[in-house]
PDB file of C-alpha atoms in Angstrom:
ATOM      1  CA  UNK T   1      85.493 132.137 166.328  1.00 51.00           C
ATOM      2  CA  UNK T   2      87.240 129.111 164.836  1.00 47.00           C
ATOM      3  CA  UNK T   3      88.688 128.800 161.306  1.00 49.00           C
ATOM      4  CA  UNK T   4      85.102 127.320 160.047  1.00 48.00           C
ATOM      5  CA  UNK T   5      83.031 129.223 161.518  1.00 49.00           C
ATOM      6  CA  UNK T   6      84.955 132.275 159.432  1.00 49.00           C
ATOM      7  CA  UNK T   7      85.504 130.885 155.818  1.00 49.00           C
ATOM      8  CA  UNK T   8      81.968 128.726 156.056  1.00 50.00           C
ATOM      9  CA  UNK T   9      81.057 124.876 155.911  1.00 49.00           C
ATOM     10  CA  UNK T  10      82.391 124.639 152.002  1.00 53.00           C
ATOM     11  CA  UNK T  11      85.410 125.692 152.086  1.00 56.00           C
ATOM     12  CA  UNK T  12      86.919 122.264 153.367  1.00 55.00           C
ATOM     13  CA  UNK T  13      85.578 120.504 150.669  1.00 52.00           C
ATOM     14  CA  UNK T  14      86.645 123.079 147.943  1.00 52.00           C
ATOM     15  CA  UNK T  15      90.129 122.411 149.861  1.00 56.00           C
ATOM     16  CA  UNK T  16      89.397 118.515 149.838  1.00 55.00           C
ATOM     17  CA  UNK T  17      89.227 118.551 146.244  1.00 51.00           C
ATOM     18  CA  UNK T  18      92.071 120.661 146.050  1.00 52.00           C
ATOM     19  CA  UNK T  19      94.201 118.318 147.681  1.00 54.00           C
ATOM     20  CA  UNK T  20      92.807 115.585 145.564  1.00 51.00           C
ATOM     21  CA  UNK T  21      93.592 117.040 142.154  1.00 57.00           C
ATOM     22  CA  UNK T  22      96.909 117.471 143.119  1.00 59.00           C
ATOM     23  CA  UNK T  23      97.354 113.897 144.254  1.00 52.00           C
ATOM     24  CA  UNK T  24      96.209 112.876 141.164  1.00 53.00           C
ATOM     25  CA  UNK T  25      98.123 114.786 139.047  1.00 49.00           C
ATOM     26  CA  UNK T  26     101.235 114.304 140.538  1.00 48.00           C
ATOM     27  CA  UNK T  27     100.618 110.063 140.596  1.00 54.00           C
ATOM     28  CA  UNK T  28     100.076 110.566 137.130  1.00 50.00           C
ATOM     29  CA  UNK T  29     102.960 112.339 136.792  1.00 52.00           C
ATOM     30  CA  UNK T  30     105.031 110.032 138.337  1.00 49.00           C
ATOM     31  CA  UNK T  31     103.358 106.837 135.971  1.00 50.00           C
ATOM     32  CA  UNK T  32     104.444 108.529 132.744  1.00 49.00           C
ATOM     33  CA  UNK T  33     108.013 108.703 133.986  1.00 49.00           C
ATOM     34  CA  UNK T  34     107.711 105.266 135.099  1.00 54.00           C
ATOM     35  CA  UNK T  35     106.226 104.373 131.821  1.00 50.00           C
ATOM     36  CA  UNK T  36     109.345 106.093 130.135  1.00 50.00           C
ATOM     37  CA  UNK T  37     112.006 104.767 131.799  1.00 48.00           C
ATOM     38  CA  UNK T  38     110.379 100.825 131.169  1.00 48.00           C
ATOM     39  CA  UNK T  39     110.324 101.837 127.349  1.00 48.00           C
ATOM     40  CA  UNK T  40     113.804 103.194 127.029  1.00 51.00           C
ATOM     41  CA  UNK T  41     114.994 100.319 128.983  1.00 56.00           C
ATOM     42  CA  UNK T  42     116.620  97.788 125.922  1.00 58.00           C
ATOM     43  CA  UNK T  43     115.017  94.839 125.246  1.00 60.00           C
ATOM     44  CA  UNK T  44     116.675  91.344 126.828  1.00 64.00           C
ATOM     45  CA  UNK T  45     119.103  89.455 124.937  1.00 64.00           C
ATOM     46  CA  UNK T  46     117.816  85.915 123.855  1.00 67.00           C
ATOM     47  CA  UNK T  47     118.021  83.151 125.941  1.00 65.00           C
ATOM     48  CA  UNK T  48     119.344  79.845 124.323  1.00 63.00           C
ATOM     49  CA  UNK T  49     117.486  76.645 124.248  1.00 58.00           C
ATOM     50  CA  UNK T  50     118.396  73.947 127.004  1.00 53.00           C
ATOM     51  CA  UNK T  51     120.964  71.915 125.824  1.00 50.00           C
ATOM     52  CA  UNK T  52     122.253  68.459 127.239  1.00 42.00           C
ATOM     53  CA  UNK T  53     124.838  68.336 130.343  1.00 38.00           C
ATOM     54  CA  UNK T  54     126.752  65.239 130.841  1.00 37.00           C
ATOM     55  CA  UNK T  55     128.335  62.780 129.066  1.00 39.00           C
ATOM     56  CA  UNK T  56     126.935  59.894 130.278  1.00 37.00           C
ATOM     57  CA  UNK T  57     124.038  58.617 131.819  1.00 35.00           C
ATOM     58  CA  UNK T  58     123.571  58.583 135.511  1.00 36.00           C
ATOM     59  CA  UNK T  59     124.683  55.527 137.733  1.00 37.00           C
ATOM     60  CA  UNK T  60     127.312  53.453 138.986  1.00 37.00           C
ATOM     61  CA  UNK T  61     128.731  51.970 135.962  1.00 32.00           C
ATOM     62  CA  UNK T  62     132.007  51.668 137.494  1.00 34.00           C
ATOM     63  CA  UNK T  63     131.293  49.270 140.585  1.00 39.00           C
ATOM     64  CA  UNK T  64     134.780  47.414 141.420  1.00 39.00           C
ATOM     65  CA  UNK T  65     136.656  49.140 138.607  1.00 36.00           C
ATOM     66  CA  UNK T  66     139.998  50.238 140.198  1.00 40.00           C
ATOM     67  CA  UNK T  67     139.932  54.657 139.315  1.00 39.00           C
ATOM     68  CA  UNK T  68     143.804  55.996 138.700  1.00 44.00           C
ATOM     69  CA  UNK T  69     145.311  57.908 141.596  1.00 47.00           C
ATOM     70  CA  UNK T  70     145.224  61.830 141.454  1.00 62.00           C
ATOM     71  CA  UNK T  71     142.159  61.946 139.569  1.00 68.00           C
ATOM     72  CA  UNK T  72     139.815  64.422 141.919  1.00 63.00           C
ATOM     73  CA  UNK T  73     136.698  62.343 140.879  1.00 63.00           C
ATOM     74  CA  UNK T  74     138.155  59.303 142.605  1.00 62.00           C
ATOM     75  CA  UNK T  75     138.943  60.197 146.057  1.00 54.00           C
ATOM     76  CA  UNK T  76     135.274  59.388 147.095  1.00 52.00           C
ATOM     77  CA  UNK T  77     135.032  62.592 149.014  1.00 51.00           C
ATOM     78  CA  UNK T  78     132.070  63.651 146.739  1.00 64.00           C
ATOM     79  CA  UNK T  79     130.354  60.906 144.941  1.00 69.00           C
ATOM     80  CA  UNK T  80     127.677  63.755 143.386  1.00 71.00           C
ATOM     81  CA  UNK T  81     130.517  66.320 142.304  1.00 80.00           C
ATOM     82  CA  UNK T  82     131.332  66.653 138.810  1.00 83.00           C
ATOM     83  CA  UNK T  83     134.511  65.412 138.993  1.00 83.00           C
ATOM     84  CA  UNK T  84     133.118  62.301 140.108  1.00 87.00           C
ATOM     85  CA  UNK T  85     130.328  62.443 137.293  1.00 90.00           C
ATOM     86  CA  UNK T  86     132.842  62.477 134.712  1.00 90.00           C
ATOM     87  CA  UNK T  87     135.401  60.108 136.183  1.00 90.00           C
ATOM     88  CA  UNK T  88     132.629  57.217 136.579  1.00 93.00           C
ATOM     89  CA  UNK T  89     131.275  58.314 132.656  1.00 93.00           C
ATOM     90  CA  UNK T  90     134.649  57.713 131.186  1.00 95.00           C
ATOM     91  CA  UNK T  91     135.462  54.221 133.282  1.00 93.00           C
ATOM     92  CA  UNK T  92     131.891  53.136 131.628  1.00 94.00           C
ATOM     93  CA  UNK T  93     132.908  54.493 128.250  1.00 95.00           C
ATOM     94  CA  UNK T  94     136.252  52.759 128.285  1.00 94.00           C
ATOM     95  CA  UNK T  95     134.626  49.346 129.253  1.00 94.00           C
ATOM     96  CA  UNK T  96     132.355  49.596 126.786  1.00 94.00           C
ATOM     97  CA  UNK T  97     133.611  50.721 123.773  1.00 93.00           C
ATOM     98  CA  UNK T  98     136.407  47.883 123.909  1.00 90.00           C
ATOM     99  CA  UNK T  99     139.192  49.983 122.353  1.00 90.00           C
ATOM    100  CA  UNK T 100     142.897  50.804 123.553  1.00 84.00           C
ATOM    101  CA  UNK T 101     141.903  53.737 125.930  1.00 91.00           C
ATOM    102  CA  UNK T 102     143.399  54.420 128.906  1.00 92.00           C
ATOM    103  CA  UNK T 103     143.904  56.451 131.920  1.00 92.00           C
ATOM    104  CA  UNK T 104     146.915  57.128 133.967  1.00 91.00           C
ATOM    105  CA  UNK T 105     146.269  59.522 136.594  1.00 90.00           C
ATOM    106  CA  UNK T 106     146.129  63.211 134.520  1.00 90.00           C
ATOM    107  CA  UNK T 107     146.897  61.447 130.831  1.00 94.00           C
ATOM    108  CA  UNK T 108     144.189  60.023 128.776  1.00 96.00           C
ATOM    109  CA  UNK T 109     146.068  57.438 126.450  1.00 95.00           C
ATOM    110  CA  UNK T 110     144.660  56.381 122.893  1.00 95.00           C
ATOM    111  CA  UNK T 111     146.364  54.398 120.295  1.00 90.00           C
ATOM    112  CA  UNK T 112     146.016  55.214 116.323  1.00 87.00           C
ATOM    113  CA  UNK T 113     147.723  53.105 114.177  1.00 81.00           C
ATOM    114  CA  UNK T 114     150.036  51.496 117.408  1.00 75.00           C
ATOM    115  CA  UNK T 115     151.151  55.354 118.002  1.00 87.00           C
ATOM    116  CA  UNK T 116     149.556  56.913 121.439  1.00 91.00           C
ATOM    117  CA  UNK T 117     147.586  59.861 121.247  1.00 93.00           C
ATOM    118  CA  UNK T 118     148.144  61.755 124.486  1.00 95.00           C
ATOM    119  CA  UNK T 119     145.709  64.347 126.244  1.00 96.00           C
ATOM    120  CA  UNK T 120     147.179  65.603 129.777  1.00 94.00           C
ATOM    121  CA  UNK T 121     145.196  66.552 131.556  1.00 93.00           C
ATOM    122  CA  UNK T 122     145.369  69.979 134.393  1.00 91.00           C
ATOM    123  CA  UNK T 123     143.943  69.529 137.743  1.00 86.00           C
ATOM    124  CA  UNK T 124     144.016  72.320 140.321  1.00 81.00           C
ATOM    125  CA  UNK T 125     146.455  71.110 143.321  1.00 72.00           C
ATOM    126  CA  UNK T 126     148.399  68.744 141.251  1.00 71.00           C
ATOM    127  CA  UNK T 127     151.591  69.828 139.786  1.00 65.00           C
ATOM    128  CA  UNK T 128     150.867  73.373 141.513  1.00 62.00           C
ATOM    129  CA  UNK T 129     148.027  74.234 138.971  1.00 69.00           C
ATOM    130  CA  UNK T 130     145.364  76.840 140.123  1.00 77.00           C
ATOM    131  CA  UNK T 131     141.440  76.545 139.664  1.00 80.00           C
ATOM    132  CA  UNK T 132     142.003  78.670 136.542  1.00 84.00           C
ATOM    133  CA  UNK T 133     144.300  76.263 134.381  1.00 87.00           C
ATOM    134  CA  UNK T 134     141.957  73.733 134.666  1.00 91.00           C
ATOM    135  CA  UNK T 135     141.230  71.584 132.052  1.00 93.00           C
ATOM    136  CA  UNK T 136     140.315  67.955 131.901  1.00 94.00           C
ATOM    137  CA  UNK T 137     139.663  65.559 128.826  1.00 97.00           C
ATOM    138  CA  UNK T 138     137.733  62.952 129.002  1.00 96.00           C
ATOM    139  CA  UNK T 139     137.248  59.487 126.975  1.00 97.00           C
ATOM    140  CA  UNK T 140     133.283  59.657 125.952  1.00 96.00           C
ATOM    141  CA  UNK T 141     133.169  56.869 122.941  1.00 96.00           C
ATOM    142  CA  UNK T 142     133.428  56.162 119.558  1.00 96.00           C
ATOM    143  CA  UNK T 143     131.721  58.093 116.127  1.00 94.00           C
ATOM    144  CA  UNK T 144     128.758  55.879 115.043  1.00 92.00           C
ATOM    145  CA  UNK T 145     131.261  54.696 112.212  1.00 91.00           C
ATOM    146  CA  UNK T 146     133.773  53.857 114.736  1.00 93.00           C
ATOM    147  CA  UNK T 147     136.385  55.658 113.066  1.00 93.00           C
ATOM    148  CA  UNK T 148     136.807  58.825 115.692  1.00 95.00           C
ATOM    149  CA  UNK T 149     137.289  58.695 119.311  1.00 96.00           C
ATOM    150  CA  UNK T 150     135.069  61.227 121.005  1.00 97.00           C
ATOM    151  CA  UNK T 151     136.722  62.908 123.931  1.00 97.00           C
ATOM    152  CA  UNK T 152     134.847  66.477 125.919  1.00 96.00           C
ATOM    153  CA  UNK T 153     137.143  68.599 127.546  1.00 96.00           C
ATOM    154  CA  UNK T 154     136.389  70.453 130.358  1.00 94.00           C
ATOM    155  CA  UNK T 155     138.066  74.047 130.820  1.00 94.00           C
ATOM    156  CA  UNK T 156     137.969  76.514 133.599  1.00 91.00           C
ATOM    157  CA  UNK T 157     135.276  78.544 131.285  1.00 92.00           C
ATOM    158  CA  UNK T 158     133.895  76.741 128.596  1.00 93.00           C
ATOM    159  CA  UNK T 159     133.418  73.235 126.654  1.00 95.00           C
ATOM    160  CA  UNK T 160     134.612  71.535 123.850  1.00 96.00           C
ATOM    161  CA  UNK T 161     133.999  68.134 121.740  1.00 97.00           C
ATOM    162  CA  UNK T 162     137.043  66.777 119.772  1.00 97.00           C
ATOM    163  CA  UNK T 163     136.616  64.112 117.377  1.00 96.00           C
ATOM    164  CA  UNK T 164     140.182  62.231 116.773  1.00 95.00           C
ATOM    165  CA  UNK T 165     140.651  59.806 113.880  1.00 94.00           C
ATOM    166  CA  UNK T 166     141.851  56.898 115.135  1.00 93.00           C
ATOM    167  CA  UNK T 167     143.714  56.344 111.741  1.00 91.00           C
ATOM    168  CA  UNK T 168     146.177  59.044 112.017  1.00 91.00           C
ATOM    169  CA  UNK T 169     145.294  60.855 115.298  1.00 93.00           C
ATOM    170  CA  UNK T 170     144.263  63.979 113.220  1.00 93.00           C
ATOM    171  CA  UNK T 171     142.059  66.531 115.822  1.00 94.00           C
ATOM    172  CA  UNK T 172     138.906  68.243 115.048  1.00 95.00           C
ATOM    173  CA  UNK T 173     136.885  70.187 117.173  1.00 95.00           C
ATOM    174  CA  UNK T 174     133.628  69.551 116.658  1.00 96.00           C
ATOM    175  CA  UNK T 175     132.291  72.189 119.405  1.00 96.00           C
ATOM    176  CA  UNK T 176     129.361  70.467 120.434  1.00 94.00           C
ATOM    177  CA  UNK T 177     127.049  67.087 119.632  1.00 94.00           C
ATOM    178  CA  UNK T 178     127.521  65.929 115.991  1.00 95.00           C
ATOM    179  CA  UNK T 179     124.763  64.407 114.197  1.00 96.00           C
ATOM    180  CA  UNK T 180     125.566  62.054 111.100  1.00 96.00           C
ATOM    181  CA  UNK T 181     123.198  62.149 108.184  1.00 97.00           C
ATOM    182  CA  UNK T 182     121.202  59.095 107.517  1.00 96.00           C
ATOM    183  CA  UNK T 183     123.596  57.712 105.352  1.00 94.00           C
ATOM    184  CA  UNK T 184     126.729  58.914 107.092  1.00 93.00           C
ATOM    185  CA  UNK T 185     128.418  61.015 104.828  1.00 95.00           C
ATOM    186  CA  UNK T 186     128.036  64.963 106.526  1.00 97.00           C
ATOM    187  CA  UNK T 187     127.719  65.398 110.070  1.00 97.00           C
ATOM    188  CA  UNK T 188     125.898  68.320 111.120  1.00 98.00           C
ATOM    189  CA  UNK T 189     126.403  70.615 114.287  1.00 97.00           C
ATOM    190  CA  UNK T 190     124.433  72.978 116.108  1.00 98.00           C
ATOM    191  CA  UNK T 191     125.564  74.638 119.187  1.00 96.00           C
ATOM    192  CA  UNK T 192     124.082  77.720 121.093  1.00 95.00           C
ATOM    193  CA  UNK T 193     126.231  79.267 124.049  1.00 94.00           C
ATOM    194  CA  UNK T 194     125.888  82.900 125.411  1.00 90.00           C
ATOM    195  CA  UNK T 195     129.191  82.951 126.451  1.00 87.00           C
ATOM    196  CA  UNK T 196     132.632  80.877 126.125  1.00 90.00           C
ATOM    197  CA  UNK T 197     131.422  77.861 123.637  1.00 95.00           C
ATOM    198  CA  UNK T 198     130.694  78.353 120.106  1.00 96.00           C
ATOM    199  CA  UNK T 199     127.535  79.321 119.221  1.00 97.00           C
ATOM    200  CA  UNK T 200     126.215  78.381 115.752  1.00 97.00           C
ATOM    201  CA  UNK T 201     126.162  75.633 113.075  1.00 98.00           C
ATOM    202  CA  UNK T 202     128.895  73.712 111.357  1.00 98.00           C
ATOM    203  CA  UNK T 203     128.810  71.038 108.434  1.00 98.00           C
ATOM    204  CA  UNK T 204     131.477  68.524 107.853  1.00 97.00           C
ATOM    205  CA  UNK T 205     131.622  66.166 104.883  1.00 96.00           C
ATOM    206  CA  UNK T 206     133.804  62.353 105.373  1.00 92.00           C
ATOM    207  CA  UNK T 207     135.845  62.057 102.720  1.00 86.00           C
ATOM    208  CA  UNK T 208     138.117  58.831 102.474  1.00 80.00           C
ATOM    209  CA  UNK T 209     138.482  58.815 106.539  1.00 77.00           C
ATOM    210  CA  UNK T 210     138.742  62.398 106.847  1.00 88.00           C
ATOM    211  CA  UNK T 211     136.375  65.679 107.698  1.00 95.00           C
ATOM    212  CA  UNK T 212     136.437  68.287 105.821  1.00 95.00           C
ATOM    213  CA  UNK T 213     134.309  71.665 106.528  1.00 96.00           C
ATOM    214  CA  UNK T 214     131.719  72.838 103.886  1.00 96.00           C
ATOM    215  CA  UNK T 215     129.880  75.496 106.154  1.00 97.00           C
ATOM    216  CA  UNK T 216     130.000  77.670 109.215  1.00 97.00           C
ATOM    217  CA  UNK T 217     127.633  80.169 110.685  1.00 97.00           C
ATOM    218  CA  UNK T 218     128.759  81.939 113.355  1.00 97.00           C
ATOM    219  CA  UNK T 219     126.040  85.203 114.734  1.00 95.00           C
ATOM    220  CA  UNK T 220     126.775  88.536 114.923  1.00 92.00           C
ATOM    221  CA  UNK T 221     126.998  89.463 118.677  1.00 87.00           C
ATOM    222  CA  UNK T 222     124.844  92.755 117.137  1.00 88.00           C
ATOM    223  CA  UNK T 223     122.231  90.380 116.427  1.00 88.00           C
ATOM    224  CA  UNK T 224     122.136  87.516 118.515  1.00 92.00           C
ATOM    225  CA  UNK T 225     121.051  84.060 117.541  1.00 96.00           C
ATOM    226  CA  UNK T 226     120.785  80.273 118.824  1.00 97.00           C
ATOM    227  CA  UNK T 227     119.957  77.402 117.187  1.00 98.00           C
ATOM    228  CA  UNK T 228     118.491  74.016 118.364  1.00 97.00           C
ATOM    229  CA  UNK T 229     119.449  70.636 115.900  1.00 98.00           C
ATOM    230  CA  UNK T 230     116.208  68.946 115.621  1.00 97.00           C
ATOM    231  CA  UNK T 231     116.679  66.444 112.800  1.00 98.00           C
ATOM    232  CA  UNK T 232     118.104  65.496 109.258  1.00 98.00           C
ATOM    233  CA  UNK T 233     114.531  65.319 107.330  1.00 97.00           C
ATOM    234  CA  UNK T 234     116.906  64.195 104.285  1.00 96.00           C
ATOM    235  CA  UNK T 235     120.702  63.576 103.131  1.00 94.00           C
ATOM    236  CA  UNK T 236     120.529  67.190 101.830  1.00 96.00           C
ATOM    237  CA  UNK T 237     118.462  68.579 104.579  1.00 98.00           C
ATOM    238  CA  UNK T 238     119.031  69.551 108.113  1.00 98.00           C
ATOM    239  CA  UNK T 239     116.194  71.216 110.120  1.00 98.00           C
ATOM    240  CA  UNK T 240     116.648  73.308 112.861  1.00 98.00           C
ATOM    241  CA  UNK T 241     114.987  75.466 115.745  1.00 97.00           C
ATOM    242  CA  UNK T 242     116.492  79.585 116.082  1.00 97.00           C
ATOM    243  CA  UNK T 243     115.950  81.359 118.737  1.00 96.00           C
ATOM    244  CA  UNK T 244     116.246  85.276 118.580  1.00 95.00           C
ATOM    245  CA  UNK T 245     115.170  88.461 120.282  1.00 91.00           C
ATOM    246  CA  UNK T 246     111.756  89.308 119.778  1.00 90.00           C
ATOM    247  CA  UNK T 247     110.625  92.272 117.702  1.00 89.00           C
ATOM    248  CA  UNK T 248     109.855  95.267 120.106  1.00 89.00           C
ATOM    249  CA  UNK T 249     106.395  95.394 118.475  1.00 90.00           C
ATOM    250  CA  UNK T 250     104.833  92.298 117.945  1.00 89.00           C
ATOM    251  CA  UNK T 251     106.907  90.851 120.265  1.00 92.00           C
ATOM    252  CA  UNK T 252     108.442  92.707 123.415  1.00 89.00           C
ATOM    253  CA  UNK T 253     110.435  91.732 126.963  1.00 88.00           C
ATOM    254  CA  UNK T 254     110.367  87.991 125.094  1.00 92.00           C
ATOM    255  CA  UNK T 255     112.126  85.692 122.132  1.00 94.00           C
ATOM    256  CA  UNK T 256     110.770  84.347 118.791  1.00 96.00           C
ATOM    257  CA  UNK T 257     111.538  80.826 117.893  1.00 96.00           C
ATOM    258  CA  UNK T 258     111.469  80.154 113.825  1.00 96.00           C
ATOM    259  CA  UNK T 259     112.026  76.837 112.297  1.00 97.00           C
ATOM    260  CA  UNK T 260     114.640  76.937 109.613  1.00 98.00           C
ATOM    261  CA  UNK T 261     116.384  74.289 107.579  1.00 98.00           C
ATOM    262  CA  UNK T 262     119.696  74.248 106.267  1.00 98.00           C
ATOM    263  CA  UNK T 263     119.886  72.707 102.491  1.00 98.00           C
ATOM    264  CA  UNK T 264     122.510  71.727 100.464  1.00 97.00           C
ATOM    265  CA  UNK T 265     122.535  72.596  96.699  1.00 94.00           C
ATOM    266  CA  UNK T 266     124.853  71.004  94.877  1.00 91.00           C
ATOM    267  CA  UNK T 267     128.457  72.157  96.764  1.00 90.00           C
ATOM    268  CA  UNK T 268     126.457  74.972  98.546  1.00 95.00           C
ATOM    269  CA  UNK T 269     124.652  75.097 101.925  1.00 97.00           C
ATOM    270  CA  UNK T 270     121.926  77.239 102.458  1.00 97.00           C
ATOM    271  CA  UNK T 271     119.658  78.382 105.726  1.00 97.00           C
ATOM    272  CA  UNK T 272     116.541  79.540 104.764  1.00 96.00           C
ATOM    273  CA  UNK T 273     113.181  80.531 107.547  1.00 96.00           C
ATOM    274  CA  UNK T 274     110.249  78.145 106.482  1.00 96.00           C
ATOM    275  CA  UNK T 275     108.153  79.476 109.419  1.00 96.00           C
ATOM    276  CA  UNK T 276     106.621  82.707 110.646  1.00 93.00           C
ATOM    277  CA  UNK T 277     108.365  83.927 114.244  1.00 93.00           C
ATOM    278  CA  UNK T 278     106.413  82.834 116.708  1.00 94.00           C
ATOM    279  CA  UNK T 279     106.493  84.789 119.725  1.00 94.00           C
ATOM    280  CA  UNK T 280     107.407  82.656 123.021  1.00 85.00           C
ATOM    281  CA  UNK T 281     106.528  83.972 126.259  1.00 71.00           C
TER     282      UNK T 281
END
């Protein structure tokens, strides 16, 4: 006699269901761990907004212009390589800013006041430097007042912007793209880097040639933030765009951009949110 024939036509489907429920429960079971583990996992830092690479713009500025020897970006071996990119940028920059700049193989020469000002550069393979002591500096202009040269450096990890007074040679390091107010007397700077640049918002003030900070906001890694310069409205106002994690409510597994403006009262600068976070998925 076989098996059904004994226990009777319902039993496989008593067993059927049997099986069934304990599919279910265990798929179920396993969901609500996976659902656990996805909420304990922390939420993502910020990302920062896009900023601009380069420090020119793109072409063949430099047709017929003899390059210095040793510098990497003009041995022609790599005419889209950065080092190329930034050779053929500061040859254009040099031509036309029509100022006493010039290059000798690793030294970028500038004159203040008949005096050089001297920025020596390191390339890897010359002078037995490795890929990590790299750094290169790099002629990229004038200050819209024409009283700073504007050179980037390059480093192994990291950026920087240095605006030198071509009165005295006097260095500052502006950190990222400086933006004058309409009529010229602060120059604002916003800068957002994850990693080796600075990341935040500086304010200089010209006084008789020179620049003197009058605020600095730099965020607590504990609370990351990035901000984006989007315009002086005013002399006394600079807005900007911040970018921060989003609230693990309202806003999870994404940022929240505010717009905020930075306004100066008298000698003090204050940053004040004049918009709700909106969440940005």
């Amino acid at each position: 006699m076989s098996d059904r024939d004994r226990h009777g036509p319902g039993d496989d489907g008593h067993r059927r269901a049997a099986h069934a429920m304990q599919a279910g429960v265990v798929g179920l079971t396993l969901a609500l761990l996976g659902a656990t583990a996805i909420a304990a996992d922390p939420p993502a830092p910020p990302k920062p907004p896009p900023r601009p690479t380069g420090i020119a713009p793109k072409g063949d500025f430099t047709a017929g212009l003899a390059r210095p020897e040793g510098d990497p970006g003009a041995t022609g071996h790599d005419e889209l390589s950065d080092d190329a990119f930034r050779a053929k940028a500061e040859a254009a920059a040099i031509r036309k800013s029509g100022v006493a700049a010039k290059r000798n193989g690793t030294r970028l020469i500038l004159s203040s006041s008949g005096r050089p000002i001297v920025f020596d550069s390191v390339w890897p393979g010359i002078g037995g430097a490795n890929e990590s002591a790299f750094e290169d500096y790099r002629f990229d202009g004038l200050s819209p007042d024409r009283e700073f040269y504007i050179v980037r450096a390059t480093y192994y990890e990291g950026t920087n912007v240095l605006w030198v007074s071509r009165k005295d040679g006097t260095r500052h390091e502006m950190h990222g793209e400086a933006r004058p107010s309409p009529d010229g007397s602060f120059i604002a700077m916003a800068n957002a880097s994850e990693a080796h640049d600075f990341n935040g918002i500086l304010v200089w003030e010209r006084a008789q040639g020179r620049l003197i900070e009058r605020f600095r906001l730099v965020p607590s890694p504990d609370q990351p933030a990035f901000y984006r310069f989007m315009r002086w409205k005013d002399g006394r106002t600079v807005e900007l765009e911040k970018t921060t994690r989003g609230d693990p409510i309202t806003c999870p597994h994404a940022n929240e951009e505010t717009l905020v403006v930075l306004v100066r009262d008298g000698e003090r600068w204050t940053l004040k949110d004049v918009s709700p976070p909106r969440c940005a998925r």
